[in-house]
N, CA and C of each residue as an Amber inpcrd file, in Angstrom:
protein
   513
  42.2480000 -75.1780000  80.5230000  41.7910000 -76.5390000  80.7180000
  40.2970000 -76.6450000  80.4480000  39.5430000 -75.5930000  80.7260000
  38.0990000 -75.6130000  80.5220000  37.7610000 -75.5990000  79.0400000
  38.5940000 -75.0300000  78.2030000  38.3110000 -74.9410000  76.7710000
  38.1030000 -76.3130000  76.1200000  39.0310000 -77.2580000  76.2390000
  38.8180000 -78.5690000  75.6070000  37.5880000 -79.2940000  76.1610000
  37.3660000 -79.1610000  77.4660000  36.2020000 -79.8070000  78.0720000
  34.9110000 -79.2460000  77.4910000  34.8180000 -77.9200000  77.3890000
  33.6270000 -77.2720000  76.8420000  33.4060000 -77.6750000  75.3860000
  34.4640000 -77.7420000  74.6200000  34.3450000 -78.1190000  73.2070000
  33.8610000 -79.5630000  73.0780000  34.4110000 -80.4480000  73.8950000
  34.0090000 -81.8480000  73.8300000  32.5610000 -82.0240000  74.2750000
  32.1710000 -81.3070000  75.3220000  30.8050000 -81.3630000  75.8140000
  29.8350000 -80.8340000  74.7560000  30.1990000 -79.7450000  74.1360000
  29.3580000 -79.1630000  73.0930000  29.1970000 -80.1330000  71.9200000
  30.2520000 -80.8160000  71.5500000  30.2010000 -81.7900000  70.4650000
  29.2860000 -82.9620000  70.8210000  29.3780000 -83.4570000  72.0620000
  28.5160000 -84.5570000  72.4910000  27.0420000 -84.1580000  72.4780000
  26.7520000 -82.9590000  72.9720000  25.3730000 -82.4740000  72.9980000
  24.8470000 -82.3140000  71.5790000  25.6690000 -81.7920000  70.7020000
  25.2650000 -81.6060000  69.3100000  24.9710000 -82.9490000  68.6410000
  25.8440000 -83.9220000  68.8580000  25.6450000 -85.2490000  68.2760000
  24.3830000 -85.8880000  68.8370000  24.1860000 -85.7790000  70.1500000
  23.0080000 -86.3480000  70.7850000  21.7320000 -85.7200000  70.2260000
  21.7140000 -84.4100000  70.0680000  20.5130000 -83.7390000  69.5750000
  20.2310000 -84.1200000  68.1220000  21.2680000 -84.2840000  67.2970000
  21.0600000 -84.7120000  65.9100000  20.4850000 -86.1240000  65.8730000
  21.0550000 -87.0230000  66.6950000  20.5560000 -88.4000000  66.7350000
  19.1080000 -88.4560000  67.2150000  18.7980000 -87.6750000  68.2340000
  17.4360000 -87.6440000  68.7590000  16.4720000 -87.1200000  67.6950000
  16.8550000 -86.0620000  67.0070000  16.0040000 -85.5090000  65.9470000
  15.7880000 -86.5340000  64.8400000  16.8300000 -87.2760000  64.4710000
  16.6990000 -88.3110000  63.4440000  15.7500000 -89.4160000  63.8960000
  15.8390000 -89.8110000  65.1570000  14.9690000 -90.8660000  65.6690000
  13.5170000 -90.4000000  65.7140000  13.2790000 -89.1690000  66.1140000
  11.9190000 -88.6270000  66.1580000  11.3480000 -88.5480000  64.7430000
  12.1370000 -88.0760000  63.8000000  11.6980000 -87.9740000  62.4070000
  11.3360000 -89.3550000  61.8600000  12.1790000 -90.3580000  62.1450000
  11.9160000 -91.7170000  61.6630000  10.6320000 -92.2720000  62.2800000
  10.4120000 -92.0040000  63.5670000   9.2100000 -92.4730000  64.2390000
   7.9640000 -91.8460000  63.6190000   8.0010000 -90.5550000  63.3760000
   6.8570000 -89.8640000  62.7690000   6.5870000 -90.4090000  61.3770000
   7.6230000 -90.6040000  60.5920000   7.4400000 -91.1300000  59.2380000
   6.8580000 -92.5370000  59.2630000   7.2870000 -93.3650000  60.2260000
   6.7190000 -94.7020000  60.3420000   5.2430000 -94.6390000  60.6830000
   4.8770000 -93.7530000  61.6160000   3.4730000 -93.6190000  62.0130000
   2.6140000 -93.1320000  60.8650000   3.1810000 -92.3270000  59.9810000
   2.4490000 -91.8350000  58.8170000   2.4340000 -92.8560000  57.6900000
   3.1790000 -93.9390000  57.8490000   3.2240000 -94.9660000  56.8220000
   4.2220000 -94.6630000  55.7310000   5.1400000 -93.7690000  55.9880000
   6.1620000 -93.4040000  55.0130000   7.4760000 -93.9420000  55.5260000
   7.9710000 -94.9770000  54.8900000   9.2340000 -95.5740000  55.3120000
  10.3330000 -95.0700000  54.3970000  11.3800000 -94.6040000  54.9660000
  12.5330000 -94.1840000  54.1770000  13.7530000 -94.9160000  54.6830000
  14.6910000 -95.1600000  53.7490000  15.9430000 -95.7890000  54.1560000
  16.6800000 -94.8140000  55.0580000  17.3210000 -95.3130000  56.1000000
  18.0280000 -94.4100000  56.9980000  19.1240000 -93.6550000  56.2500000
  19.2230000 -92.3890000  56.5490000  20.2520000 -91.5760000  55.9160000
  21.5310000 -91.7010000  56.7170000  22.6240000 -91.8320000  55.9910000
  23.8990000 -91.9260000  56.6910000  24.4990000 -90.5390000  56.7750000
  25.0370000 -90.2370000  57.9170000  25.6840000 -88.9480000  58.1330000
  27.1910000 -89.1510000  58.0640000  27.9030000 -88.1300000  57.6610000
  29.3520000 -88.2620000  57.7040000  29.7960000 -88.3930000  59.1560000
  30.8570000 -89.1020000  59.3410000  31.3630000 -89.3100000  60.6930000
  31.7560000 -87.9730000  61.2960000  31.3880000 -87.7400000  62.5590000
  31.7500000 -86.4710000  63.1850000  33.2610000 -86.3740000  63.3700000
  33.7380000 -85.1590000  63.2860000  35.1790000 -84.9560000  63.4700000
  35.5150000 -85.0880000  64.9440000  36.5620000 -85.7560000  65.2110000
  37.0000000 -85.9160000  66.5970000  37.8790000 -84.7340000  66.9620000
  37.7620000 -84.3040000  68.2040000  38.5830000 -83.1810000  68.6450000
  40.0030000 -83.6270000  68.9360000  40.1190000 -84.8170000  69.4550000
  41.4570000 -85.3260000  69.7550000  41.5940000 -86.6940000  69.1130000
  42.6570000 -86.8930000  68.3850000  42.8830000 -88.1650000  67.7230000
  43.7160000 -89.0360000  68.6420000  43.1620000 -90.1960000  68.9360000
  43.8940000 -91.1370000  69.7810000  44.2840000 -92.3050000  68.9080000
  45.5020000 -92.6350000  68.9110000  45.9360000 -93.7590000  68.0810000
  45.9730000 -95.0130000  68.9260000  45.6790000 -96.1210000  68.2740000
  45.7040000 -97.4100000  68.9610000  47.1540000 -97.8280000  69.1330000
  47.4370000 -98.6240000  70.1460000  48.8010000 -99.1010000  70.3260000
  49.2290000 -99.9150000  69.1050000  50.4790000 -99.8970000  68.8180000
  51.0110000-100.5710000  67.6410000  50.7640000-102.0660000  67.6990000
  50.6710000-102.6470000  68.8900000  50.4870000-104.0860000  69.0080000
  49.0360000-104.5090000  68.7940000  48.0890000-103.5460000  68.8030000
  46.6720000-103.9030000  68.6410000  46.3890000-104.2230000  67.1870000
  45.7060000-105.3590000  66.9310000  45.3970000-105.7080000  65.5470000
  44.3060000-104.7870000  64.9870000  44.3200000-104.6140000  63.6970000
  43.2960000-103.7840000  63.0450000  41.9770000-104.5540000  63.0680000
  40.8810000-103.8260000  63.1040000  39.5640000-104.4590000  63.1330000
  39.3070000-105.1250000  61.7960000  38.7520000-106.3420000  61.8110000
  38.4560000-107.0200000  60.5570000  37.3910000-106.2590000  59.7700000
  37.3830000-106.4300000  58.4730000  36.4640000-105.7010000  57.6050000
  35.0130000-106.0510000  57.9060000  34.7420000-107.2760000  58.3630000
  33.3640000-107.6990000  58.6050000  32.7590000-107.0120000  59.8300000
  33.5750000-106.5000000  60.7350000  33.0360000-105.8710000  61.9280000
  32.7420000-104.3870000  61.7260000  33.0600000-103.8730000  60.5670000
  32.7600000-102.4700000  60.2930000  31.2590000-102.2790000  60.1360000
  30.8360000-101.0530000  60.2950000  29.4200000-100.7430000  60.1710000
  28.9560000-101.0000000  58.7520000  27.8320000-101.6900000  58.6340000
  27.2880000-101.9830000  57.3190000  26.1400000-101.0310000  57.0320000
  25.9170000-100.7840000  55.7660000  24.7920000 -99.9540000  55.3670000
  23.5090000-100.7790000  55.4320000  22.4430000-100.1040000  55.7250000
  21.1430000-100.7770000  55.7220000  20.7720000-101.0880000  54.2820000
  20.1300000-102.2240000  54.0420000  19.7410000-102.5400000  52.6710000
  18.7680000-101.4880000  52.1530000  18.9380000-101.1220000  50.8970000
  18.0610000-100.0850000  50.3570000  16.6770000-100.6710000  50.1360000
  15.6850000 -99.8580000  50.3620000  14.3010000-100.2940000  50.2130000
  13.6980000 -99.6230000  48.9960000  12.6430000-100.2240000  48.5070000
  11.9250000 -99.5990000  47.3990000  11.2710000 -98.3320000  47.9400000
  11.1350000 -97.3120000  47.1140000  10.5270000 -96.0800000  47.6080000
   9.0860000 -96.3360000  48.0600000   8.7040000 -95.6600000  49.1190000
   7.3610000 -95.8280000  49.6590000   6.3380000 -95.2690000  48.6760000
   5.1520000 -95.8700000  48.6820000   4.0910000 -95.3920000  47.8190000
   3.6300000 -94.0340000  48.3270000   3.5130000 -93.1040000  47.4210000
   3.0860000 -91.7640000  47.8070000   1.5610000 -91.7440000  47.8170000
   1.0020000 -91.3570000  48.9420000  -0.4470000 -91.3050000  49.0800000
  -0.8890000 -89.8610000  49.2120000  -2.1330000 -89.6250000  48.8840000
  -2.6890000 -88.2850000  49.0160000  -2.7580000 -87.9400000  50.5000000
  -2.6640000 -86.6580000  50.8310000  -2.7920000 -86.2590000  52.2340000
  -4.1240000 -86.7370000  52.8070000  -4.1480000 -86.9520000  54.1150000
  -5.3360000 -87.4770000  54.7770000  -6.5460000 -86.6040000  54.4950000
  -6.3710000 -85.2840000  54.4960000  -7.5070000 -84.3880000  54.2750000
  -8.1320000 -84.6240000  52.9090000  -7.3200000 -84.9310000  51.8920000
  -7.8570000 -85.1910000  50.5550000  -8.4980000 -86.5710000  50.4870000
  -7.9100000 -87.5670000  51.1410000  -8.4790000 -88.9090000  51.1040000
  -9.8080000 -88.9500000  51.8360000  -9.8860000 -88.2610000  52.9570000
 -11.0820000 -88.3010000  53.7780000 -12.2650000 -87.6800000  53.0540000
 -12.0220000 -86.6400000  52.2610000 -13.1130000 -85.9200000  51.6250000
 -13.2410000 -86.2200000  50.1400000 -12.5150000 -87.2100000  49.6500000
 -12.5260000 -87.4940000  48.2190000 -13.9100000 -87.9280000  47.7460000
 -14.6680000 -88.6680000  48.5640000 -15.9630000 -89.1650000  48.1290000
 -17.1230000 -88.3920000  48.7510000 -16.8610000 -87.2430000  49.3200000
 -17.9160000 -86.4410000  49.9280000 -18.8490000 -85.9320000  48.8320000
 -20.1740000 -86.1160000  49.0110000 -21.1020000 -85.6900000  47.9610000
 -21.1790000 -84.1700000  47.8370000 -21.4970000 -83.7220000  46.6300000
 -21.6710000 -82.2900000  46.4030000 -23.0070000 -81.8590000  46.9790000
 -23.2570000 -80.5740000  46.9960000 -24.5130000 -80.0450000  47.5280000
 -25.6990000 -80.5630000  46.7150000 -25.5250000 -80.6220000  45.3990000
 -26.6090000 -81.1030000  44.5380000 -26.9020000 -82.5770000  44.7980000
 -25.8310000 -83.3850000  44.9750000 -26.0190000 -84.8090000  45.2460000
 -26.7130000 -85.0140000  46.5880000 -26.3440000 -84.2090000  47.5740000
 -26.9740000 -84.3250000  48.8930000 -28.4500000 -83.9500000  48.8160000
 -28.7750000 -82.8840000  48.0770000 -30.1740000 -82.4780000  47.9270000
 -30.9790000 -83.5700000  47.2160000 -30.3980000 -84.2020000  46.2080000
 -31.0780000 -85.2850000  45.4910000 -31.2990000 -86.4820000  46.4240000
 -30.3170000 -86.7740000  47.2620000 -30.4550000 -87.8840000  48.2100000
 -31.5600000 -87.5930000  49.2220000 -31.6330000 -86.3480000  49.7100000
 -32.6890000 -85.9870000  50.6550000 -34.0650000 -86.1510000  50.0110000
 -34.1930000 -85.7070000  48.7720000 -35.4760000 -85.8310000  48.0710000
 -35.8510000 -87.2970000  47.8620000 -34.8740000 -88.1160000  47.5480000
 -35.1240000 -89.5460000  47.3570000 -35.6320000 -90.1810000  48.6420000
 -35.0070000 -89.8150000  49.7630000 -35.4320000 -90.3850000  51.0460000
 -36.8140000 -89.8770000  51.4340000 -37.1300000 -88.6110000  51.1320000
 -38.4760000 -88.0880000  51.4190000 -39.5130000 -88.8720000  50.6080000
 -39.2040000 -89.1600000  49.3430000 -40.1340000 -89.9420000  48.5030000
 -40.3300000 -91.3430000  49.0680000 -39.2270000 -91.9820000  49.4810000
 -39.3180000 -93.3440000  50.0310000 -40.1560000 -93.3480000  51.3010000
 -39.9200000 -92.3890000  52.1890000 -40.6780000 -92.3190000  53.4440000
 -42.1380000 -91.9990000  53.1490000 -42.3990000 -91.1160000  52.1720000
 -43.7760000 -90.7610000  51.8150000 -44.5450000 -91.9210000  51.2170000
 -43.8760000 -92.7900000  50.4790000 -44.5310000 -93.9420000  49.8570000
 -44.7360000 -95.0830000  50.8420000 -43.9820000 -95.0870000  51.9280000
 -44.0930000 -96.1610000  52.9090000 -45.1130000 -95.8180000  53.9660000
 -45.3350000 -96.7740000  54.8550000 -46.2990000 -96.5730000  55.9340000
 -45.5670000 -96.6940000  57.2650000 -44.6200000 -95.7730000  57.4960000
 -43.8140000 -95.8220000  58.7110000 -42.6890000 -96.8140000  58.5530000
 -41.5340000 -96.3490000  58.1100000 -40.4040000 -97.2170000  57.7850000
 -39.2870000 -97.1000000  58.8150000 -38.5640000 -98.2060000  59.0080000
 -37.3880000 -98.1980000  59.8870000 -36.1900000 -97.7210000  59.0900000
 -35.1030000 -97.4400000  59.7760000 -33.8790000 -97.0020000  59.1060000
 -33.3820000 -98.0860000  58.1540000 -33.4520000 -99.3490000  58.5700000
 -33.0050000-100.4590000  57.7300000 -33.8130000-100.5680000  56.4470000
 -35.1340000-100.3670000  56.5440000 -35.9790000-100.4170000  55.3510000
 -35.6580000 -99.2760000  54.3990000 -35.4390000 -98.1040000  54.9500000
 -35.0790000 -96.9510000  54.1160000 -33.7200000 -97.1910000  53.4700000
 -32.8160000 -97.7510000  54.2290000 -31.4710000 -98.0600000  53.7180000
 -31.5490000 -99.0260000  52.5350000 -32.3300000-100.0970000  52.6710000
 -32.4570000-101.0800000  51.5920000 -33.1130000-100.4810000  50.3570000
 -34.1590000 -99.6820000  50.5350000 -34.8670000 -99.1140000  49.3890000
 -34.0670000 -98.0230000  48.6810000 -33.2620000 -97.2750000  49.4540000
 -32.5140000 -96.1640000  48.8450000 -31.1800000 -96.6100000  48.2670000
 -30.5890000 -97.6430000  48.8630000 -29.2680000 -98.0770000  48.4200000
 -28.1370000 -97.2840000  49.0620000 -28.4660000 -96.3860000  49.9850000
 -27.4510000 -95.5940000  50.6830000 -26.9400000 -96.3650000  51.8990000
 -25.8060000 -95.9340000  52.4240000 -25.2640000 -96.5470000  53.6330000
 -26.0830000 -96.1200000  54.8440000 -25.9340000 -96.8570000  55.9310000
 -26.6720000 -96.5210000  57.1550000 -26.3090000 -95.1210000  57.6510000
 -25.0380000 -94.7760000  57.5730000 -24.6160000 -93.4480000  58.0050000
 -25.2330000 -92.3400000  57.1610000 -25.2870000 -92.5470000  55.8440000
 -25.8730000 -91.5380000  54.9570000 -27.3710000 -91.4050000  55.2160000
 -28.0440000 -92.5360000  55.4320000 -29.4800000 -92.4960000  55.7090000
 -29.7330000 -91.7910000  57.0380000 -28.9600000 -92.1330000  58.0610000
 -29.1290000 -91.4910000  59.3730000 -28.9210000 -89.9910000  59.3130000
 -27.9000000 -89.5770000  58.5770000 -27.6200000 -88.1490000  58.4390000
 -28.7580000 -87.4380000  57.7070000 -29.2560000 -88.0700000  56.6420000
 -30.3520000 -87.4750000  55.8820000 -31.6200000 -87.4010000  56.7280000
 -31.9200000 -88.4650000  57.4870000 -33.1090000 -88.4620000  58.3350000
 -33.0270000 -87.3600000  59.3940000 -31.8660000 -87.1570000  59.9620000
 -31.7020000 -86.0890000  60.9540000 -31.9610000 -84.7290000  60.3170000
 -31.4150000 -84.5140000  59.1400000 -31.6270000 -83.2400000  58.4480000
 -33.0960000 -83.0360000  58.1350000 -33.7600000 -84.0750000  57.6220000
 -35.1690000 -83.9650000  57.2610000 -36.0540000 -83.7700000  58.4930000
 -35.7070000 -84.4000000  59.6210000 -36.4600000 -84.1790000  60.8710000
 -36.3040000 -82.7380000  61.3270000 -35.0590000 -82.2260000  61.2520000
 -34.8180000 -80.8500000  61.6700000 -35.5850000 -79.8530000  60.8000000
 -35.7730000 -80.1940000  59.5320000 -36.5120000 -79.3260000  58.6100000
 -38.0180000 -79.4900000  58.7690000 -38.4690000 -80.5070000  59.4980000
 -39.8960000 -80.7400000  59.6970000 -40.5660000 -81.4230000  58.5140000
 -39.7790000 -82.0600000  57.6560000 -40.3440000 -82.7080000  56.4680000
 -40.7450000 -84.1490000  56.7420000 -40.1310000 -84.7820000  57.7450000
 -40.5290000 -86.1280000  58.1680000 -40.5720000 -86.1520000  59.6880000
 -41.2030000 -87.2000000  60.2230000 -41.3590000 -87.3190000  61.6710000
 -40.9310000 -88.7070000  62.1060000 -40.4800000 -88.7850000  63.3440000
 -40.0380000 -90.0520000  63.9050000 -40.9530000 -90.4340000  65.0520000
 -41.3920000 -91.6780000  65.0620000 -42.1760000 -92.2120000  66.1620000
 -41.4020000 -93.3450000  66.8050000 -41.4240000 -93.4180000  68.1160000
 -40.7280000 -94.4900000  68.8260000 -39.2480000 -94.1930000  68.9830000
 -38.5480000 -95.1350000  69.6050000 -37.1120000 -94.9770000  69.8310000
 -36.3990000 -96.2800000  69.5350000 -35.1130000 -96.1640000  69.3510000
 -34.2020000 -97.2880000  69.1540000 -34.7000000 -98.2340000  68.0690000
 -34.8380000 -99.5010000  68.3780000 -35.1880000-100.4580000  67.3210000
 -36.6290000-100.3330000  66.8630000 -37.4490000 -99.6110000  67.5900000
 -38.8420000 -99.4290000  67.1930000 -39.0840000 -98.0600000  66.5600000
 -38.0320000 -97.3300000  66.2600000 -38.1820000 -96.0230000  65.6170000
 -38.6850000 -96.2220000  64.1940000 -39.6900000 -95.4450000  63.8230000
 -40.2540000 -95.4930000  62.4800000 -40.4070000 -94.0660000  61.9670000
 -40.2380000 -93.9010000  60.6620000 -40.2750000 -92.5750000  60.0360000
 -41.4360000 -92.5050000  59.0670000 -42.1650000 -91.3770000  59.1130000
 -43.3050000 -91.1540000  58.2320000 -43.4320000 -89.6490000  57.9720000
 -44.3870000 -89.2980000  57.0850000 -44.5580000 -87.8760000  56.7440000
 -45.4260000 -87.1460000  57.7610000 -46.1060000 -87.8700000  58.6530000
 -46.8630000 -87.2400000  59.7410000 -46.4660000 -87.8950000  61.0640000
 -46.6340000 -87.1440000  62.1340000 -46.2780000 -87.6710000  63.4490000
 -47.1980000 -88.8170000  63.8370000 -48.4640000 -88.7180000  63.5030000
 -49.4230000 -89.7760000  63.8590000 -49.0710000 -91.0880000  63.1570000
 -48.7040000 -91.0150000  61.8810000 -48.3530000 -92.2240000  61.1300000
 -47.0720000 -92.8500000  61.6850000 -46.1150000 -92.0240000  62.0620000
 -44.8570000 -92.5390000  62.6160000 -45.1080000 -93.2130000  63.9600000
 -45.9340000 -92.6000000  64.8090000 -46.2530000 -93.1960000  66.1170000
 -47.0120000 -94.5120000  65.9500000 -47.9580000 -94.5410000  65.0140000
 -48.7390000 -95.7600000  64.7770000 -47.8330000 -96.8960000  64.2920000
 -46.9100000 -96.5940000  63.3750000 -45.9970000 -97.6160000  62.8520000
 -45.0790000 -98.1390000  63.9610000 -44.6640000 -97.2610000  64.8590000
 -43.8160000 -97.6770000  65.9720000 -44.5810000 -98.6090000  66.9180000
 -45.8650000 -98.2900000  67.2040000 -46.6760000 -99.1490000  68.0640000
 -46.8650000-100.5220000  67.4230000 -47.1020000-100.5500000  66.1170000
 -47.2820000-101.8300000  65.4310000 -45.9820000-102.6490000  65.4660000
 -44.8370000-101.9900000  65.3310000 -43.5630000-102.6910000  65.3960000
 -43.3450000-103.2790000  66.7930000 -43.7570000-102.5550000  67.8250000
 -43.6480000-103.0510000  69.1980000 -44.5370000-104.2530000  69.4230000
 -45.7590000-104.1730000  68.9100000 -46.7050000-105.3090000  69.0760000
 -46.1820000-106.5300000  68.3290000 -45.6160000-106.3040000  67.1430000
 -45.0850000-107.4150000  66.3530000 -43.9110000-108.0800000  67.0440000
 -43.0990000-107.3210000  67.7490000 -41.9500000-107.8600000  68.4640000
 -42.3900000-108.6300000  69.7000000 -43.5290000-108.2210000  70.3040000
 -44.0050000-108.8770000  71.5130000 -44.6690000-110.2120000  71.2010000
 -45.1750000-110.3600000  69.9960000 -45.9080000-111.5880000  69.6330000
 -44.9990000-112.7430000  69.3480000
């Protein structure tokens, strides 16, 4: 008596685990932006065949399971690691950008990040990263903080430009 019960239980667990795995896979693919049409599995074999009573009408054709409409294949995109680093500058480009920013700061009289950004044509993030590198190398200096931060080739010039920016804001 335990044999049929064990077989039926094993079949239910197997079906449940397959369905759960399919649902998890579909969820992950949706989160990644990859939509696939649901795959149909063959109907599982039943261990015991039960026939309907002869008086029961057959199910109408419209109530049968329908297939999901097929979708156009999802657009294949490059892996995230390739997309994220596709526009990363080379070492030579980064060195040229650093030199350009040093020239801009050297020609100015204590410049803010926004002024350097406008003159260089680089993004705020690129300018900030370059300024941090140049400060760490001791090639430029920063005077003041936050909105009054100014960059120059000497500490005295940077501090003076920051004080002037503060006075201008107070007036």
